[in-house]
Amino acid sequence: MKFLPDDVYLGDARELSKHLGRESVALSVWSPPYHVGKAYERGMSFRDWQELLGRVIAEHAVLLRPGAFLAVNIADILCLKDSSMPRLMGENVARRRRAEITPELVAQAWSKHPGLSRKGIARVLGCSEQTVDRRMKGNNIRGGKYATQTRVKLVGGLIEELALEAGLYLYDRRIWVKDAAWENSRWHSVSYRAVDEFEYVFVLWKPGPTRIDKARLSRDEWIAWGSRAVWNIPSVRANDDHEAKFPLELPRRLIRLFTDPGDLVIDCFAGSGTSGVAAVGLGRRFVGVDNVQKYVTLAKRNLRNALHERSQVNLELFGDLKRVA
Ligand SMILES: C[S@@+](CC[C@H](N)C(=O)[O-])C[C@H]1O[C@@H](n2cnc3c(N)ncnc32)[C@H](O)[C@@H]1O
């Protein structure tokens, strides 16, 4: 089956070239599983994960137009279990204190201070927002890691190697600085590791003619972010419908930098469809793929809403033009 634009499909990112034309894609923007133990990574070993990334990057060598880019948003792996690594510490004094924050205690604090936000409750209890969220919902706000952090594994070298194997080149990398993810975890974190508040965007290039068009941005935008390596973009506030969304502004910037209206943008780890919402909002065509049905349904809905919004804006513009004429 061929994938038609402006839709999201149930499928596997490793099999894109069965469904999309050779050299049809102007930009691919995605954020893969990070190998941090999320539900959609269940049963995947580190080797499986590397193979997944390798195969998906290789698919892009076929699909991208010559001179086009693949932008991969990813963070360093912080949950690589390594039994050969000795334990850093014997006793964690801070964790003893955190263990006292029970769900009952959080519920009591909330009934005593019903007007307070999660942040306010965290302050009352002397714990982090994450702890409050975990006790109430059994999960992490804005994603987070589910397995014990053991060894840090940097991903940049791996992405670069996989790209070269596929015939793509690492052209650029940007650092996405999120708002300090959980403001007060800077005090409440229980390790010497820094609060994880940045990710990367690795930009891979398929050799061929590339049009560099600064006019896609205004002068101020070019100076503020187009030519800058560090992008400050607040992370998504609520991961209630998908646990690992990136903010709309991230794909928006990449799409504006690297494509023109009418170009085909894809995201083969579409999740909630953020890249699609950005793409169609900017007048690009979009194909999304995810291998989990509930995310495909969610992304389709988000994409449909964005397309509807775009048609409303067009109708208003058309009305204005008719009035002027
Ligand atoms: C980090 S999330 C992407 C979130 C997305 N950027 C957003 O803003 O909503 C990764 C997604 O990849 C999907 N996924 C994992 N393995 C896949 C595969 N082999 N093929 C297609 N999708 C896959 C997961 O279901 C998950 O929704």
JSON list of C-alpha atoms and ligand atoms in Angstrom, two decimals, residues 9 11-15 29-34 38 40-41 44 52 56 73 236 239 242-248 251 267-275 289-293 295 298 302, ligand 1:
[
{"chain": "A", "resi": 9, "resn": "TYR", "atom": "CA", "xyz": [-0.43, 5.07, 9.22]},
{"chain": "A", "resi": 11, "resn": "GLY", "atom": "CA", "xyz": [3.35, 0.57, 10.34]},
{"chain": "A", "resi": 12, "resn": "ASP", "atom": "CA", "xyz": [6.97, -0.07, 11.08]},
{"chain": "A", "resi": 13, "resn": "ALA", "atom": "CA", "xyz": [9.62, 2.60, 10.67]},
{"chain": "A", "resi": 14, "resn": "ARG", "atom": "CA", "xyz": [11.94, -0.07, 9.26]},
{"chain": "A", "resi": 15, "resn": "GLU", "atom": "CA", "xyz": [9.67, -0.61, 6.27]},
{"chain": "A", "resi": 29, "resn": "VAL", "atom": "CA", "xyz": [11.84, 14.71, 11.57]},
{"chain": "A", "resi": 30, "resn": "TRP", "atom": "CA", "xyz": [11.60, 12.17, 14.35]},
{"chain": "A", "resi": 31, "resn": "SER", "atom": "CA", "xyz": [12.37, 11.23, 17.86]},
{"chain": "A", "resi": 32, "resn": "PRO", "atom": "CA", "xyz": [12.84, 7.48, 18.31]},
{"chain": "A", "resi": 33, "resn": "PRO", "atom": "CA", "xyz": [12.48, 5.42, 21.49]},
{"chain": "A", "resi": 34, "resn": "TYR", "atom": "CA", "xyz": [15.43, 6.46, 23.73]},
{"chain": "A", "resi": 38, "resn": "LYS", "atom": "CA", "xyz": [9.12, 3.12, 28.39]},
{"chain": "A", "resi": 40, "resn": "TYR", "atom": "CA", "xyz": [6.63, 1.06, 23.87]},
{"chain": "A", "resi": 41, "resn": "GLU", "atom": "CA", "xyz": [10.23, -0.22, 24.36]},
{"chain": "A", "resi": 44, "resn": "MET", "atom": "CA", "xyz": [13.73, -4.49, 23.22]},
{"chain": "A", "resi": 52, "resn": "LEU", "atom": "CA", "xyz": [16.19, -0.43, 14.84]},
{"chain": "A", "resi": 56, "resn": "VAL", "atom": "CA", "xyz": [15.48, 3.24, 9.94]},
{"chain": "A", "resi": 73, "resn": "ASN", "atom": "CA", "xyz": [15.88, 14.34, 18.16]},
{"chain": "A", "resi": 236, "resn": "VAL", "atom": "CA", "xyz": [5.75, 19.72, 26.84]},
{"chain": "A", "resi": 239, "resn": "ASN", "atom": "CA", "xyz": [2.17, 13.98, 28.70]},
{"chain": "A", "resi": 242, "resn": "HIS", "atom": "CA", "xyz": [1.49, 10.31, 24.97]},
{"chain": "A", "resi": 243, "resn": "GLU", "atom": "CA", "xyz": [4.40, 9.94, 27.33]},
{"chain": "A", "resi": 244, "resn": "ALA", "atom": "CA", "xyz": [7.21, 11.31, 25.17]},
{"chain": "A", "resi": 245, "resn": "LYS", "atom": "CA", "xyz": [6.04, 14.22, 23.04]},
{"chain": "A", "resi": 246, "resn": "PHE", "atom": "CA", "xyz": [8.39, 16.88, 21.79]},
{"chain": "A", "resi": 247, "resn": "PRO", "atom": "CA", "xyz": [7.16, 20.49, 21.74]},
{"chain": "A", "resi": 248, "resn": "LEU", "atom": "CA", "xyz": [5.57, 21.77, 18.53]},
{"chain": "A", "resi": 251, "resn": "PRO", "atom": "CA", "xyz": [9.67, 20.38, 14.39]},
{"chain": "A", "resi": 267, "resn": "ASP", "atom": "CA", "xyz": [7.86, 11.32, 10.87]},
{"chain": "A", "resi": 268, "resn": "CYS", "atom": "CA", "xyz": [8.15, 7.53, 11.16]},
{"chain": "A", "resi": 269, "resn": "PHE", "atom": "CA", "xyz": [8.01, 7.57, 15.00]},
{"chain": "A", "resi": 270, "resn": "ALA", "atom": "CA", "xyz": [4.98, 9.83, 14.89]},
{"chain": "A", "resi": 271, "resn": "GLY", "atom": "CA", "xyz": [3.64, 9.33, 18.43]},
{"chain": "A", "resi": 272, "resn": "SER", "atom": "CA", "xyz": [0.96, 11.97, 18.97]},
{"chain": "A", "resi": 273, "resn": "GLY", "atom": "CA", "xyz": [1.68, 13.51, 15.55]},
{"chain": "A", "resi": 274, "resn": "THR", "atom": "CA", "xyz": [3.46, 16.70, 16.64]},
{"chain": "A", "resi": 275, "resn": "SER", "atom": "CA", "xyz": [5.60, 16.86, 13.48]},
{"chain": "A", "resi": 289, "resn": "VAL", "atom": "CA", "xyz": [3.90, 6.28, 10.86]},
{"chain": "A", "resi": 290, "resn": "ASP", "atom": "CA", "xyz": [3.71, 4.66, 14.29]},
{"chain": "A", "resi": 291, "resn": "ASN", "atom": "CA", "xyz": [3.55, 1.00, 15.27]},
{"chain": "A", "resi": 292, "resn": "VAL", "atom": "CA", "xyz": [1.05, 1.47, 18.11]},
{"chain": "A", "resi": 293, "resn": "GLN", "atom": "CA", "xyz": [-2.59, 1.74, 17.08]},
{"chain": "A", "resi": 295, "resn": "TYR", "atom": "CA", "xyz": [-0.94, 6.57, 18.89]},
{"chain": "A", "resi": 298, "resn": "LEU", "atom": "CA", "xyz": [-4.32, 10.08, 18.39]},
{"chain": "A", "resi": 302, "resn": "ASN", "atom": "CA", "xyz": [-4.39, 15.86, 15.90]},
{"chain": "B", "resi": 1, "resn": "LIG", "atom": "C1", "xyz": [9.59, 9.31, 21.41]},
{"chain": "B", "resi": 1, "resn": "LIG", "atom": "S1", "xyz": [8.05, 8.79, 20.79]},
{"chain": "B", "resi": 1, "resn": "LIG", "atom": "C2", "xyz": [7.69, 10.04, 19.57]},
{"chain": "B", "resi": 1, "resn": "LIG", "atom": "C3", "xyz": [6.80, 11.14, 20.08]},
{"chain": "B", "resi": 1, "resn": "LIG", "atom": "C4", "xyz": [6.47, 12.22, 19.05]},
{"chain": "B", "resi": 1, "resn": "LIG", "atom": "N1", "xyz": [7.64, 12.93, 18.62]},
{"chain": "B", "resi": 1, "resn": "LIG", "atom": "C5", "xyz": [5.45, 13.19, 19.61]},
{"chain": "B", "resi": 1, "resn": "LIG", "atom": "O1", "xyz": [5.74, 14.41, 19.72]},
{"chain": "B", "resi": 1, "resn": "LIG", "atom": "O2", "xyz": [4.35, 12.75, 19.98]},
{"chain": "B", "resi": 1, "resn": "LIG", "atom": "C6", "xyz": [8.45, 7.39, 19.84]},
{"chain": "B", "resi": 1, "resn": "LIG", "atom": "C7", "xyz": [7.28, 6.72, 19.14]},
{"chain": "B", "resi": 1, "resn": "LIG", "atom": "O3", "xyz": [7.82, 5.70, 18.29]},
{"chain": "B", "resi": 1, "resn": "LIG", "atom": "C8", "xyz": [6.89, 4.63, 18.22]},
{"chain": "B", "resi": 1, "resn": "LIG", "atom": "N2", "xyz": [7.64, 3.44, 17.74]},
{"chain": "B", "resi": 1, "resn": "LIG", "atom": "C9", "xyz": [8.50, 2.64, 18.43]},
{"chain": "B", "resi": 1, "resn": "LIG", "atom": "N3", "xyz": [9.03, 1.71, 17.63]},
{"chain": "B", "resi": 1, "resn": "LIG", "atom": "C10", "xyz": [8.51, 1.92, 16.39]},
{"chain": "B", "resi": 1, "resn": "LIG", "atom": "C11", "xyz": [8.69, 1.29, 15.12]},
{"chain": "B", "resi": 1, "resn": "LIG", "atom": "N4", "xyz": [9.49, 0.25, 14.96]},
{"chain": "B", "resi": 1, "resn": "LIG", "atom": "N5", "xyz": [8.01, 1.79, 14.06]},
{"chain": "B", "resi": 1, "resn": "LIG", "atom": "C12", "xyz": [7.16, 2.85, 14.19]},
{"chain": "B", "resi": 1, "resn": "LIG", "atom": "N6", "xyz": [6.96, 3.47, 15.37]},
{"chain": "B", "resi": 1, "resn": "LIG", "atom": "C13", "xyz": [7.62, 3.02, 16.46]},
{"chain": "B", "resi": 1, "resn": "LIG", "atom": "C14", "xyz": [6.33, 4.54, 19.63]},
{"chain": "B", "resi": 1, "resn": "LIG", "atom": "O4", "xyz": [5.06, 3.92, 19.63]},
{"chain": "B", "resi": 1, "resn": "LIG", "atom": "C15", "xyz": [6.28, 6.02, 20.04]},
{"chain": "B", "resi": 1, "resn": "LIG", "atom": "O5", "xyz": [4.99, 6.55, 19.82]}
]
